[in-house]
mmCIF file with all atom_site columns, C-alpha atoms and ligand atoms in Angstrom:
data_model
loop_
_atom_site.group_PDB
_atom_site.id
_atom_site.type_symbol
_atom_site.label_atom_id
_atom_site.label_alt_id
_atom_site.label_comp_id
_atom_site.label_asym_id
_atom_site.label_entity_id
_atom_site.label_seq_id
_atom_site.pdbx_PDB_ins_code
_atom_site.Cartn_x
_atom_site.Cartn_y
_atom_site.Cartn_z
_atom_site.occupancy
_atom_site.B_iso_or_equiv
_atom_site.pdbx_formal_charge
_atom_site.auth_seq_id
_atom_site.auth_comp_id
_atom_site.auth_asym_id
_atom_site.auth_atom_id
_atom_site.pdbx_PDB_model_num
ATOM   1   C  CA  . MET A 1 1   ? 9.786  -30.370 -39.108 1.00 48.00 ? 1   MET A CA  1
ATOM   2   C  CA  . VAL A 1 2   ? 8.004  -27.780 -37.025 1.00 52.00 ? 2   VAL A CA  1
ATOM   3   C  CA  . CYS A 1 3   ? 8.319  -30.063 -34.055 1.00 53.00 ? 3   CYS A CA  1
ATOM   4   C  CA  . SER A 1 4   ? 12.075 -30.524 -34.378 1.00 52.00 ? 4   SER A CA  1
ATOM   5   C  CA  . LEU A 1 5   ? 12.630 -26.796 -34.783 1.00 52.00 ? 5   LEU A CA  1
ATOM   6   C  CA  . PHE A 1 6   ? 10.656 -26.205 -31.645 1.00 53.00 ? 6   PHE A CA  1
ATOM   7   C  CA  . MET A 1 7   ? 12.734 -28.783 -29.800 1.00 50.00 ? 7   MET A CA  1
ATOM   8   C  CA  . ALA A 1 8   ? 15.960 -27.234 -31.011 1.00 50.00 ? 8   ALA A CA  1
ATOM   9   C  CA  . LYS A 1 9   ? 14.869 -23.837 -29.736 1.00 51.00 ? 9   LYS A CA  1
ATOM   10  C  CA  . ARG A 1 10  ? 13.792 -25.183 -26.396 1.00 52.00 ? 10  ARG A CA  1
ATOM   11  C  CA  . LYS A 1 11  ? 17.039 -27.038 -26.001 1.00 55.00 ? 11  LYS A CA  1
ATOM   12  C  CA  . SER A 1 12  ? 19.186 -24.006 -26.737 1.00 59.00 ? 12  SER A CA  1
ATOM   13  C  CA  . LYS A 1 13  ? 17.396 -21.768 -24.266 1.00 83.00 ? 13  LYS A CA  1
ATOM   14  C  CA  . TYR A 1 14  ? 18.200 -23.905 -21.226 1.00 91.00 ? 14  TYR A CA  1
ATOM   15  C  CA  . THR A 1 15  ? 21.349 -25.703 -22.321 1.00 91.00 ? 15  THR A CA  1
ATOM   16  C  CA  . PRO A 1 16  ? 24.491 -24.027 -20.971 1.00 94.00 ? 16  PRO A CA  1
ATOM   17  C  CA  . GLY A 1 17  ? 26.741 -22.958 -23.851 1.00 92.00 ? 17  GLY A CA  1
ATOM   18  C  CA  . ASN A 1 18  ? 30.042 -24.188 -22.424 1.00 91.00 ? 18  ASN A CA  1
ATOM   19  C  CA  . PHE A 1 19  ? 31.473 -20.678 -22.223 1.00 96.00 ? 19  PHE A CA  1
ATOM   20  C  CA  . ALA A 1 20  ? 34.897 -20.212 -20.676 1.00 97.00 ? 20  ALA A CA  1
ATOM   21  C  CA  . LEU A 1 21  ? 34.424 -18.669 -17.233 1.00 98.00 ? 21  LEU A CA  1
ATOM   22  C  CA  . ARG A 1 22  ? 36.719 -18.025 -14.313 1.00 97.00 ? 22  ARG A CA  1
ATOM   23  C  CA  . VAL A 1 23  ? 36.390 -17.264 -10.620 1.00 97.00 ? 23  VAL A CA  1
ATOM   24  C  CA  . ALA A 1 24  ? 38.384 -14.190 -9.606  1.00 96.00 ? 24  ALA A CA  1
ATOM   25  C  CA  . ARG A 1 25  ? 38.482 -11.349 -7.112  1.00 95.00 ? 25  ARG A CA  1
ATOM   26  C  CA  . SER A 1 26  ? 35.754 -8.790  -7.539  1.00 90.00 ? 26  SER A CA  1
ATOM   27  C  CA  . GLY A 1 27  ? 34.617 -5.754  -5.561  1.00 78.00 ? 27  GLY A CA  1
ATOM   28  C  CA  . THR A 1 28  ? 32.652 -7.977  -3.196  1.00 72.00 ? 28  THR A CA  1
ATOM   29  C  CA  . GLY A 1 29  ? 34.943 -10.939 -2.562  1.00 85.00 ? 29  GLY A CA  1
ATOM   30  C  CA  . ARG A 1 30  ? 34.962 -13.439 -5.346  1.00 93.00 ? 30  ARG A CA  1
ATOM   31  C  CA  . GLY A 1 31  ? 32.991 -13.252 -8.562  1.00 96.00 ? 31  GLY A CA  1
ATOM   32  C  CA  . LEU A 1 32  ? 32.471 -15.200 -11.756 1.00 97.00 ? 32  LEU A CA  1
ATOM   33  C  CA  . PHE A 1 33  ? 33.866 -13.644 -14.919 1.00 98.00 ? 33  PHE A CA  1
ATOM   34  C  CA  . ALA A 1 34  ? 33.466 -14.339 -18.635 1.00 98.00 ? 34  ALA A CA  1
ATOM   35  C  CA  . LYS A 1 35  ? 36.714 -15.368 -20.341 1.00 98.00 ? 35  LYS A CA  1
ATOM   36  C  CA  . GLU A 1 36  ? 35.142 -14.956 -23.753 1.00 97.00 ? 36  GLU A CA  1
ATOM   37  C  CA  . SER A 1 37  ? 32.305 -12.866 -25.162 1.00 97.00 ? 37  SER A CA  1
ATOM   38  C  CA  . ILE A 1 38  ? 28.811 -14.227 -24.614 1.00 97.00 ? 38  ILE A CA  1
ATOM   39  C  CA  . PRO A 1 39  ? 25.921 -13.334 -26.934 1.00 96.00 ? 39  PRO A CA  1
ATOM   40  C  CA  . LYS A 1 40  ? 22.689 -11.795 -25.653 1.00 96.00 ? 40  LYS A CA  1
ATOM   41  C  CA  . GLY A 1 41  ? 20.136 -14.390 -24.598 1.00 95.00 ? 41  GLY A CA  1
ATOM   42  C  CA  . ALA A 1 42  ? 22.673 -17.210 -24.272 1.00 95.00 ? 42  ALA A CA  1
ATOM   43  C  CA  . CYS A 1 43  ? 22.325 -19.767 -21.492 1.00 96.00 ? 43  CYS A CA  1
ATOM   44  C  CA  . ILE A 1 44  ? 25.598 -19.499 -19.580 1.00 97.00 ? 44  ILE A CA  1
ATOM   45  C  CA  . ILE A 1 45  ? 25.480 -21.940 -16.689 1.00 97.00 ? 45  ILE A CA  1
ATOM   46  C  CA  . GLU A 1 46  ? 23.079 -23.878 -14.512 1.00 96.00 ? 46  GLU A CA  1
ATOM   47  C  CA  . TYR A 1 47  ? 22.833 -23.011 -10.816 1.00 96.00 ? 47  TYR A CA  1
ATOM   48  C  CA  . THR A 1 48  ? 23.074 -26.423 -9.220  1.00 95.00 ? 48  THR A CA  1
ATOM   49  C  CA  . GLY A 1 49  ? 23.102 -27.738 -5.665  1.00 95.00 ? 49  GLY A CA  1
ATOM   50  C  CA  . LYS A 1 50  ? 21.220 -29.777 -3.136  1.00 92.00 ? 50  LYS A CA  1
ATOM   51  C  CA  . PRO A 1 51  ? 17.429 -29.441 -3.026  1.00 90.00 ? 51  PRO A CA  1
ATOM   52  C  CA  . VAL A 1 52  ? 16.227 -28.380 0.418   1.00 89.00 ? 52  VAL A CA  1
ATOM   53  C  CA  . SER A 1 53  ? 12.620 -28.577 1.582   1.00 85.00 ? 53  SER A CA  1
ATOM   54  C  CA  . ALA A 1 54  ? 10.823 -25.439 2.739   1.00 77.00 ? 54  ALA A CA  1
ATOM   55  C  CA  . ALA A 1 55  ? 10.685 -26.811 6.277   1.00 79.00 ? 55  ALA A CA  1
ATOM   56  C  CA  . LYS A 1 56  ? 14.465 -27.240 6.444   1.00 81.00 ? 56  LYS A CA  1
ATOM   57  C  CA  . GLN A 1 57  ? 15.156 -23.982 4.688   1.00 76.00 ? 57  GLN A CA  1
ATOM   58  C  CA  . GLU A 1 58  ? 13.578 -21.998 7.515   1.00 76.00 ? 58  GLU A CA  1
ATOM   59  C  CA  . HIS A 1 59  ? 16.525 -22.946 9.695   1.00 78.00 ? 59  HIS A CA  1
ATOM   60  C  CA  . MET A 1 60  ? 19.138 -22.039 7.126   1.00 78.00 ? 60  MET A CA  1
ATOM   61  C  CA  . SER A 1 61  ? 20.319 -18.731 5.827   1.00 70.00 ? 61  SER A CA  1
ATOM   62  C  CA  . GLY A 1 62  ? 22.938 -17.607 3.444   1.00 69.00 ? 62  GLY A CA  1
ATOM   63  C  CA  . ARG A 1 63  ? 23.622 -16.227 0.077   1.00 70.00 ? 63  ARG A CA  1
ATOM   64  C  CA  . TYR A 1 64  ? 23.722 -19.568 -1.677  1.00 86.00 ? 64  TYR A CA  1
ATOM   65  C  CA  . LEU A 1 65  ? 20.092 -20.487 -1.128  1.00 87.00 ? 65  LEU A CA  1
ATOM   66  C  CA  . PHE A 1 66  ? 17.996 -20.178 -4.245  1.00 87.00 ? 66  PHE A CA  1
ATOM   67  C  CA  . GLU A 1 67  ? 14.254 -20.535 -3.914  1.00 84.00 ? 67  GLU A CA  1
ATOM   68  C  CA  . VAL A 1 68  ? 12.937 -22.328 -7.000  1.00 84.00 ? 68  VAL A CA  1
ATOM   69  C  CA  . SER A 1 69  ? 9.372  -22.873 -5.832  1.00 81.00 ? 69  SER A CA  1
ATOM   70  C  CA  . LYS A 1 70  ? 7.221  -22.472 -2.755  1.00 81.00 ? 70  LYS A CA  1
ATOM   71  C  CA  . LYS A 1 71  ? 8.323  -25.911 -1.599  1.00 83.00 ? 71  LYS A CA  1
ATOM   72  C  CA  . VAL A 1 72  ? 11.884 -26.308 -2.780  1.00 84.00 ? 72  VAL A CA  1
ATOM   73  C  CA  . THR A 1 73  ? 15.049 -24.285 -2.386  1.00 89.00 ? 73  THR A CA  1
ATOM   74  C  CA  . ILE A 1 74  ? 18.414 -25.150 -3.918  1.00 92.00 ? 74  ILE A CA  1
ATOM   75  C  CA  . ASP A 1 75  ? 21.404 -24.961 -1.602  1.00 93.00 ? 75  ASP A CA  1
ATOM   76  C  CA  . GLY A 1 76  ? 24.093 -23.970 -4.076  1.00 94.00 ? 76  GLY A CA  1
ATOM   77  C  CA  . ASN A 1 77  ? 26.987 -24.060 -1.613  1.00 92.00 ? 77  ASN A CA  1
ATOM   78  C  CA  . VAL A 1 78  ? 28.662 -27.054 -3.253  1.00 93.00 ? 78  VAL A CA  1
ATOM   79  C  CA  . PRO A 1 79  ? 32.064 -27.102 -4.998  1.00 92.00 ? 79  PRO A CA  1
ATOM   80  C  CA  . SER A 1 80  ? 30.527 -28.290 -8.277  1.00 94.00 ? 80  SER A CA  1
ATOM   81  C  CA  . ASN A 1 81  ? 28.484 -25.083 -8.609  1.00 96.00 ? 81  ASN A CA  1
ATOM   82  C  CA  . PRO A 1 82  ? 30.625 -22.181 -9.897  1.00 96.00 ? 82  PRO A CA  1
ATOM   83  C  CA  . ALA A 1 83  ? 27.395 -20.203 -10.433 1.00 97.00 ? 83  ALA A CA  1
ATOM   84  C  CA  . ARG A 1 84  ? 27.405 -19.586 -6.675  1.00 95.00 ? 84  ARG A CA  1
ATOM   85  C  CA  . TYR A 1 85  ? 30.141 -17.000 -7.236  1.00 95.00 ? 85  TYR A CA  1
ATOM   86  C  CA  . ILE A 1 86  ? 27.907 -14.797 -9.358  1.00 96.00 ? 86  ILE A CA  1
ATOM   87  C  CA  . ASN A 1 87  ? 27.293 -11.575 -7.434  1.00 94.00 ? 87  ASN A CA  1
ATOM   88  C  CA  . HIS A 1 88  ? 24.238 -9.389  -7.141  1.00 94.00 ? 88  HIS A CA  1
ATOM   89  C  CA  . SER A 1 89  ? 23.901 -6.239  -9.189  1.00 96.00 ? 89  SER A CA  1
ATOM   90  C  CA  . CYS A 1 90  ? 21.127 -3.671  -9.375  1.00 97.00 ? 90  CYS A CA  1
ATOM   91  C  CA  . LYS A 1 91  ? 22.108 -3.276  -13.031 1.00 97.00 ? 91  LYS A CA  1
ATOM   92  C  CA  . PRO A 1 92  ? 22.802 -6.912  -13.949 1.00 98.00 ? 92  PRO A CA  1
ATOM   93  C  CA  . ASN A 1 93  ? 24.012 -8.403  -17.231 1.00 98.00 ? 93  ASN A CA  1
ATOM   94  C  CA  . CYS A 1 94  ? 22.358 -11.775 -16.508 1.00 98.00 ? 94  CYS A CA  1
ATOM   95  C  CA  . GLU A 1 95  ? 19.083 -13.100 -15.206 1.00 96.00 ? 95  GLU A CA  1
ATOM   96  C  CA  . ALA A 1 96  ? 18.138 -16.302 -13.428 1.00 94.00 ? 96  ALA A CA  1
ATOM   97  C  CA  . ASP A 1 97  ? 15.361 -18.260 -15.058 1.00 91.00 ? 97  ASP A CA  1
ATOM   98  C  CA  . GLY A 1 98  ? 14.364 -21.815 -15.807 1.00 85.00 ? 98  GLY A CA  1
ATOM   99  C  CA  . PRO A 1 99  ? 11.750 -24.521 -15.994 1.00 83.00 ? 99  PRO A CA  1
ATOM   100 C  CA  . SER A 1 100 ? 10.313 -25.594 -12.637 1.00 75.00 ? 100 SER A CA  1
ATOM   101 C  CA  . GLY A 1 101 ? 12.831 -26.676 -10.048 1.00 82.00 ? 101 GLY A CA  1
ATOM   102 C  CA  . ARG A 1 102 ? 15.917 -25.634 -12.000 1.00 90.00 ? 102 ARG A CA  1
ATOM   103 C  CA  . VAL A 1 103 ? 17.795 -22.389 -12.325 1.00 93.00 ? 103 VAL A CA  1
ATOM   104 C  CA  . PHE A 1 104 ? 19.808 -21.251 -15.326 1.00 95.00 ? 104 PHE A CA  1
ATOM   105 C  CA  . ILE A 1 105 ? 21.769 -18.048 -15.755 1.00 97.00 ? 105 ILE A CA  1
ATOM   106 C  CA  . LEU A 1 106 ? 20.967 -16.321 -19.051 1.00 97.00 ? 106 LEU A CA  1
ATOM   107 C  CA  . ALA A 1 107 ? 22.706 -13.326 -20.640 1.00 97.00 ? 107 ALA A CA  1
ATOM   108 C  CA  . LEU A 1 108 ? 20.475 -10.227 -20.633 1.00 97.00 ? 108 LEU A CA  1
ATOM   109 C  CA  . ARG A 1 109 ? 22.772 -8.499  -23.085 1.00 97.00 ? 109 ARG A CA  1
ATOM   110 C  CA  . LYS A 1 110 ? 26.008 -9.165  -24.929 1.00 97.00 ? 110 LYS A CA  1
ATOM   111 C  CA  . ILE A 1 111 ? 28.769 -9.737  -22.372 1.00 98.00 ? 111 ILE A CA  1
ATOM   112 C  CA  . LYS A 1 112 ? 32.365 -8.906  -23.236 1.00 98.00 ? 112 LYS A CA  1
ATOM   113 C  CA  . ALA A 1 113 ? 35.365 -11.058 -22.345 1.00 98.00 ? 113 ALA A CA  1
ATOM   114 C  CA  . GLY A 1 114 ? 36.626 -10.067 -18.895 1.00 97.00 ? 114 GLY A CA  1
ATOM   115 C  CA  . GLU A 1 115 ? 33.263 -8.801  -17.611 1.00 97.00 ? 115 GLU A CA  1
ATOM   116 C  CA  . GLU A 1 116 ? 31.926 -10.005 -14.303 1.00 97.00 ? 116 GLU A CA  1
ATOM   117 C  CA  . LEU A 1 117 ? 28.620 -11.898 -14.467 1.00 98.00 ? 117 LEU A CA  1
ATOM   118 C  CA  . THR A 1 118 ? 25.867 -10.515 -12.239 1.00 97.00 ? 118 THR A CA  1
ATOM   119 C  CA  . TYR A 1 119 ? 22.168 -10.939 -11.728 1.00 96.00 ? 119 TYR A CA  1
ATOM   120 C  CA  . ASP A 1 120 ? 19.575 -9.283  -9.537  1.00 95.00 ? 120 ASP A CA  1
ATOM   121 C  CA  . TYR A 1 121 ? 19.100 -11.379 -6.396  1.00 91.00 ? 121 TYR A CA  1
ATOM   122 C  CA  . GLY A 1 122 ? 15.602 -10.010 -5.910  1.00 90.00 ? 122 GLY A CA  1
ATOM   123 C  CA  . GLU A 1 123 ? 13.981 -7.584  -3.534  1.00 92.00 ? 123 GLU A CA  1
ATOM   124 C  CA  . GLU A 1 124 ? 13.617 -9.922  -0.572  1.00 86.00 ? 124 GLU A CA  1
ATOM   125 C  CA  . TYR A 1 125 ? 17.269 -10.986 -0.572  1.00 86.00 ? 125 TYR A CA  1
ATOM   126 C  CA  . PHE A 1 126 ? 18.423 -7.431  -1.245  1.00 92.00 ? 126 PHE A CA  1
ATOM   127 C  CA  . ASP A 1 127 ? 16.506 -5.960  1.700   1.00 93.00 ? 127 ASP A CA  1
ATOM   128 C  CA  . GLU A 1 128 ? 17.618 -8.692  4.074   1.00 88.00 ? 128 GLU A CA  1
ATOM   129 C  CA  . HIS A 1 129 ? 21.291 -9.222  3.179   1.00 86.00 ? 129 HIS A CA  1
ATOM   130 C  CA  . ILE A 1 130 ? 22.587 -6.431  0.947   1.00 90.00 ? 130 ILE A CA  1
ATOM   131 C  CA  . LYS A 1 131 ? 20.847 -3.228  1.996   1.00 92.00 ? 131 LYS A CA  1
ATOM   132 C  CA  . PRO A 1 132 ? 22.078 -3.319  5.645   1.00 94.00 ? 132 PRO A CA  1
ATOM   133 C  CA  . LYS A 1 133 ? 25.741 -3.434  4.506   1.00 90.00 ? 133 LYS A CA  1
ATOM   134 C  CA  . GLY A 1 134 ? 25.239 -1.179  1.518   1.00 92.00 ? 134 GLY A CA  1
ATOM   135 C  CA  . CYS A 1 135 ? 25.168 -2.448  -2.040  1.00 94.00 ? 135 CYS A CA  1
ATOM   136 C  CA  . ARG A 1 136 ? 28.553 -2.388  -3.750  1.00 89.00 ? 136 ARG A CA  1
ATOM   137 C  CA  . CYS A 1 137 ? 27.427 -3.112  -7.279  1.00 91.00 ? 137 CYS A CA  1
ATOM   138 C  CA  . ILE A 1 138 ? 28.504 -0.971  -10.247 1.00 85.00 ? 138 ILE A CA  1
ATOM   139 C  CA  . LYS A 1 139 ? 25.264 0.992   -10.171 1.00 90.00 ? 139 LYS A CA  1
ATOM   140 C  CA  . CYS A 1 140 ? 25.300 1.756   -6.416  1.00 93.00 ? 140 CYS A CA  1
ATOM   141 C  CA  . LYS A 1 141 ? 29.009 2.489   -5.879  1.00 84.00 ? 141 LYS A CA  1
HETATM 142 ZN ZN1 . LIG B 2 .   ? 23.308 -2.133  -6.214  1.00 95.35 ? 1   LIG B ZN1 1
#
């Protein structure tokens, strides 16, 4: 009994909830928006793509690379990965988290229908790609 409860909890944390989402214009090109309200803590979508080794990754750059460990990076620039449209925000409503080698987008707070999904891309990415152009997130604008 305890075991099955534990399993159920584990499953729900990293199982995307099949929420209705849509890609639409946002302040910074395209973004991913909620079409329905999403409860706090919900797993929204998995960030999927092609695994790239650290050696290869050194020769690549771009906003779709997601480092999941010291050795592996996910190249999320594939059509089957709508999570690649989620933009950076310094005051995000989502976070990226997951068991080793995988990335899931989780709701940090309740998200209303029509809201754009955002997460914090991290200091390294921010300094390299966002800071030079100026951050255009809700908090910085
Ligand atoms: Zn910002």
